[in-house]
PDB file of C-alpha atoms in Angstrom:
ATOM      1  CA  MET E   1      63.525 -59.186  -3.087  1.00  0.00           C
ATOM      2  CA  ILE E   2      60.683 -56.142  -3.543  1.00  0.00           C
ATOM      3  CA  VAL E   3      57.737 -55.858  -1.377  1.00  0.00           C
ATOM      4  CA  ARG E   4      54.223 -54.329  -1.507  1.00  0.00           C
ATOM      5  CA  HIS E   5      53.957 -52.330   0.905  1.00  0.00           C
ATOM      6  CA  ARG E   6      50.852 -51.781   2.740  1.00  0.00           C
ATOM      7  CA  ASP E   7      51.942 -49.365   5.420  1.00  0.00           C
ATOM      8  CA  ALA E   8      54.525 -46.437   4.844  1.00  0.00           C
ATOM      9  CA  LEU E   9      56.191 -46.958   7.991  1.00  0.00           C
ATOM     10  CA  LEU E  10      59.518 -47.547   5.289  1.00  0.00           C
ATOM     11  CA  HIS E  11      58.335 -44.840   3.348  1.00  0.00           C
ATOM     12  CA  ASN E  12      58.277 -42.153   6.014  1.00  0.00           C
ATOM     13  CA  LEU E  13      61.860 -43.764   7.496  1.00  0.00           C
ATOM     14  CA  ILE E  14      63.054 -42.977   4.496  1.00  0.00           C
ATOM     15  CA  ALA E  15      61.535 -39.571   2.930  1.00  0.00           C
ATOM     16  CA  ASN E  16      62.332 -38.313   5.928  1.00  0.00           C
ATOM     17  CA  ASP E  17      65.998 -38.715   6.313  1.00  0.00           C
ATOM     18  CA  PRO E  18      68.286 -36.075   6.130  1.00  0.00           C
ATOM     19  CA  SER E  19      70.326 -36.893   3.191  1.00  0.00           C
ATOM     20  CA  VAL E  20      66.790 -37.579   1.456  1.00  0.00           C
ATOM     21  CA  ARG E  21      64.552 -35.337   2.412  1.00  0.00           C
ATOM     22  CA  PRO E  22      65.643 -32.588   0.304  1.00  0.00           C
ATOM     23  CA  THR E  23      65.125 -33.931  -2.959  1.00  0.00           C
ATOM     24  CA  PHE E  24      61.988 -35.034  -1.997  1.00  0.00           C
ATOM     25  CA  GLY E  25      58.925 -33.259  -1.559  1.00  0.00           C
ATOM     26  CA  TYR E  26      59.992 -30.032  -1.893  1.00  0.00           C
ATOM     27  CA  HIS E  27      58.020 -28.844   0.828  1.00  0.00           C
ATOM     28  CA  GLU E  28      58.563 -27.860   4.761  1.00  0.00           C
ATOM     29  CA  GLY E  29      57.956 -30.244   8.193  1.00  0.00           C
ATOM     30  CA  TYR E  30      57.192 -34.117   7.988  1.00  0.00           C
ATOM     31  CA  THR E  31      56.530 -36.265   5.052  1.00  0.00           C
ATOM     32  CA  ASP E  32      53.578 -38.484   5.821  1.00  0.00           C
ATOM     33  CA  LEU E  33      53.042 -40.199   2.844  1.00  0.00           C
ATOM     34  CA  THR E  34      49.937 -43.153   5.289  1.00  0.00           C
ATOM     35  CA  PRO E  35      47.659 -41.450   3.304  1.00  0.00           C
ATOM     36  CA  LEU E  36      48.382 -43.083   0.176  1.00  0.00           C
ATOM     37  CA  VAL E  37      48.231 -46.640   1.475  1.00  0.00           C
ATOM     38  CA  ASP E  38      44.822 -45.825   1.479  1.00  0.00           C
ATOM     39  CA  LEU E  39      44.349 -45.286  -2.304  1.00  0.00           C
ATOM     40  CA  PRO E  40      45.873 -48.571  -4.038  1.00  0.00           C
ATOM     41  CA  GLU E  41      44.132 -48.365  -7.143  1.00  0.00           C
ATOM     42  CA  THR E  42      46.353 -44.961  -7.499  1.00  0.00           C
ATOM     43  CA  TYR E  43      49.599 -45.672  -5.483  1.00  0.00           C
ATOM     44  CA  VAL E  44      51.831 -48.532  -4.820  1.00  0.00           C
ATOM     45  CA  LEU E  45      54.887 -47.794  -2.579  1.00  0.00           C
ATOM     46  CA  LEU E  46      57.049 -50.710  -3.192  1.00  0.00           C
ATOM     47  CA  SER E  47      60.612 -51.501  -1.635  1.00  0.00           C
ATOM     48  CA  ASN E  48      63.690 -53.643  -1.608  1.00  0.00           C
ATOM     49  CA  GLY E  49      63.108 -54.108   2.689  1.00  0.00           C
ATOM     50  CA  LYS E  50      65.410 -51.860   3.921  1.00  0.00           C
ATOM     51  CA  ASN E  51      66.434 -48.666   1.889  1.00  0.00           C
ATOM     52  CA  CYS E  52      65.164 -48.136  -1.269  1.00  0.00           C
ATOM     53  CA  ALA E  53      61.600 -47.370  -1.588  1.00  0.00           C
ATOM     54  CA  SER E  54      59.167 -46.408  -4.681  1.00  0.00           C
ATOM     55  CA  ILE E  55      55.885 -44.867  -4.455  1.00  0.00           C
ATOM     56  CA  TRP E  56      53.927 -45.135  -8.643  1.00  0.00           C
ATOM     57  CA  GLU E  57      50.981 -42.767  -9.024  1.00  0.00           C
ATOM     58  CA  TRP E  58      48.601 -44.485 -11.403  1.00  0.00           C
ATOM     59  CA  SER E  59      48.325 -41.404 -13.941  1.00  0.00           C
ATOM     60  CA  ALA E  60      46.380 -43.486 -17.081  1.00  0.00           C
ATOM     61  CA  PRO E  61      45.639 -46.651 -17.707  1.00  0.00           C
ATOM     62  CA  ASP E  62      48.542 -48.685 -17.959  1.00  0.00           C
ATOM     63  CA  VAL E  63      50.545 -45.698 -16.908  1.00  0.00           C
ATOM     64  CA  TRP E  64      52.497 -45.481 -13.735  1.00  0.00           C
ATOM     65  CA  GLN E  65      55.316 -42.383 -12.423  1.00  0.00           C
ATOM     66  CA  GLY E  66      57.599 -43.156 -10.107  1.00  0.00           C
ATOM     67  CA  HIS E  67      59.215 -41.285  -7.231  1.00  0.00           C
ATOM     68  CA  SER E  68      61.954 -43.202  -5.943  1.00  0.00           C
ATOM     69  CA  ILE E  69      63.648 -42.308  -2.366  1.00  0.00           C
ATOM     70  CA  PHE E  70      67.073 -44.140  -1.175  1.00  0.00           C
ATOM     71  CA  LEU E  71      68.997 -43.231   2.030  1.00  0.00           C
ATOM     72  CA  PRO E  72      72.757 -42.841   1.317  1.00  0.00           C
ATOM     73  CA  GLU E  73      73.783 -46.589   2.298  1.00  0.00           C
ATOM     74  CA  ALA E  74      71.492 -47.699  -0.975  1.00  0.00           C
ATOM     75  CA  ARG E  75      73.236 -45.692  -3.629  1.00  0.00           C
ATOM     76  CA  GLY E  76      75.194 -47.161  -6.309  1.00  0.00           C
ATOM     77  CA  ARG E  77      75.215 -50.200  -7.197  1.00  0.00           C
ATOM     78  CA  VAL E  78      72.313 -51.118  -4.665  1.00  0.00           C
ATOM     79  CA  GLY E  79      70.102 -48.702  -5.963  1.00  0.00           C
ATOM     80  CA  ILE E  80      70.272 -49.751  -9.244  1.00  0.00           C
ATOM     81  CA  ASP E  81      69.743 -53.258  -9.099  1.00  0.00           C
ATOM     82  CA  ALA E  82      66.358 -52.279  -6.606  1.00  0.00           C
ATOM     83  CA  GLY E  83      65.527 -49.908  -8.815  1.00  0.00           C
ATOM     84  CA  ARG E  84      65.528 -52.136 -11.762  1.00  0.00           C
ATOM     85  CA  ALA E  85      63.496 -54.662  -9.902  1.00  0.00           C
ATOM     86  CA  MET E  86      60.459 -52.080  -8.772  1.00  0.00           C
ATOM     87  CA  CYS E  87      60.247 -51.494 -12.535  1.00  0.00           C
ATOM     88  CA  ARG E  88      59.978 -55.116 -12.752  1.00  0.00           C
ATOM     89  CA  TYR E  89      58.094 -55.471 -10.784  1.00  0.00           C
ATOM     90  CA  MET E  90      55.479 -52.871 -11.985  1.00  0.00           C
ATOM     91  CA  PHE E  91      55.517 -54.774 -15.414  1.00  0.00           C
ATOM     92  CA  ASP E  92      55.338 -57.583 -14.408  1.00  0.00           C
ATOM     93  CA  GLU E  93      52.774 -57.622 -11.302  1.00  0.00           C
ATOM     94  CA  ILE E  94      50.741 -54.416 -11.693  1.00  0.00           C
ATOM     95  CA  GLY E  95      50.725 -54.477 -15.817  1.00  0.00           C
ATOM     96  CA  ALA E  96      51.909 -51.259 -16.255  1.00  0.00           C
ATOM     97  CA  LYS E  97      53.225 -50.554 -20.000  1.00  0.00           C
ATOM     98  CA  MET E  98      55.034 -47.072 -19.116  1.00  0.00           C
ATOM     99  CA  LEU E  99      57.087 -46.104 -16.830  1.00  0.00           C
ATOM    100  CA  TRP E 100      57.328 -42.427 -16.198  1.00  0.00           C
ATOM    101  CA  GLY E 101      59.312 -39.375 -14.199  1.00  0.00           C
ATOM    102  CA  MET E 102      60.232 -35.540 -13.678  1.00  0.00           C
ATOM    103  CA  THR E 103      64.113 -34.925 -12.034  1.00  0.00           C
ATOM    104  CA  PRO E 104      64.735 -32.152 -11.455  1.00  0.00           C
ATOM    105  CA  LEU E 105      67.574 -30.607 -14.060  1.00  0.00           C
ATOM    106  CA  ALA E 106      69.078 -29.773 -11.120  1.00  0.00           C
ATOM    107  CA  HIS E 107      69.411 -33.483  -9.938  1.00  0.00           C
ATOM    108  CA  ARG E 108      71.721 -34.840 -12.121  1.00  0.00           C
ATOM    109  CA  PRO E 109      72.739 -38.038 -10.253  1.00  0.00           C
ATOM    110  CA  ALA E 110      68.809 -38.549 -10.292  1.00  0.00           C
ATOM    111  CA  GLN E 111      68.858 -38.028 -14.003  1.00  0.00           C
ATOM    112  CA  LEU E 112      71.881 -40.896 -14.210  1.00  0.00           C
ATOM    113  CA  PHE E 113      70.116 -43.082 -12.121  1.00  0.00           C
ATOM    114  CA  ASN E 114      67.141 -42.741 -14.726  1.00  0.00           C
ATOM    115  CA  ARG E 115      68.982 -43.665 -17.525  1.00  0.00           C
ATOM    116  CA  LEU E 116      71.402 -46.184 -15.691  1.00  0.00           C
ATOM    117  CA  LEU E 117      67.445 -48.050 -14.933  1.00  0.00           C
ATOM    118  CA  GLY E 118      67.033 -47.720 -18.971  1.00  0.00           C
ATOM    119  CA  PHE E 119      64.758 -44.427 -18.811  1.00  0.00           C
ATOM    120  CA  LYS E 120      65.063 -42.451 -22.052  1.00  0.00           C
ATOM    121  CA  GLU E 121      64.474 -38.775 -21.948  1.00  0.00           C
ATOM    122  CA  ALA E 122      61.419 -37.095 -23.202  1.00  0.00           C
ATOM    123  CA  GLY E 123      61.374 -33.484 -23.388  1.00  0.00           C
ATOM    124  CA  THR E 124      61.608 -30.961 -20.076  1.00  0.00           C
ATOM    125  CA  GLY E 125      59.275 -28.874 -18.363  1.00  0.00           C
ATOM    126  CA  VAL E 126      58.483 -27.480 -14.799  1.00  0.00           C
ATOM    127  CA  ASP E 127      56.765 -29.686 -12.518  1.00  0.00           C
ATOM    128  CA  ALA E 128      53.786 -28.056  -9.630  1.00  0.00           C
ATOM    129  CA  ALA E 129      56.001 -26.814  -7.219  1.00  0.00           C
ATOM    130  CA  ASP E 130      57.696 -24.147  -9.603  1.00  0.00           C
ATOM    131  CA  VAL E 131      61.248 -26.534 -10.713  1.00  0.00           C
ATOM    132  CA  ASP E 132      62.348 -26.867 -13.676  1.00  0.00           C
ATOM    133  CA  VAL E 133      62.185 -30.613 -15.068  1.00  0.00           C
ATOM    134  CA  ARG E 134      63.750 -33.538 -17.035  1.00  0.00           C
ATOM    135  CA  TYR E 135      60.995 -35.628 -18.066  1.00  0.00           C
ATOM    136  CA  PHE E 136      62.084 -39.581 -17.984  1.00  0.00           C
ATOM    137  CA  VAL E 137      60.070 -42.440 -19.477  1.00  0.00           C
ATOM    138  CA  LEU E 138      60.295 -47.048 -20.012  1.00  0.00           C
ATOM    139  CA  GLU E 139      58.059 -48.729 -21.689  1.00  0.00           C
ATOM    140  CA  ARG E 140      57.751 -52.273 -21.342  1.00  0.00           C
TER     141      ARG E 140
END
């Protein structure tokens, strides 16, 4: 079951876990996602309630950029099932028509995860942190 969060407690816990932190945020120090809950038209925070979470950021009408974070025990089938369910939630409950993301070229497991969720490759680029990325798109 996927839950939409009105607080960022679980997201902060996962984002700052030592196994997740090096691949999320690309900045020094603690990641605090709490300010995002005050912007419900711009950010949607979802999870499976325990070890899989996503942050969806509005990009354009009906278009949302996804960021996913999973604790180690949720990688594999648990994470794939939760990822698919969170994408369905975005389509069915939020009304998204397109979901997209950018994944560092060096983060091959995350690229595989995107493909397993059904995302299609959409080119490469460089993100705001000057990291080489591959773009992925999933349309309803």
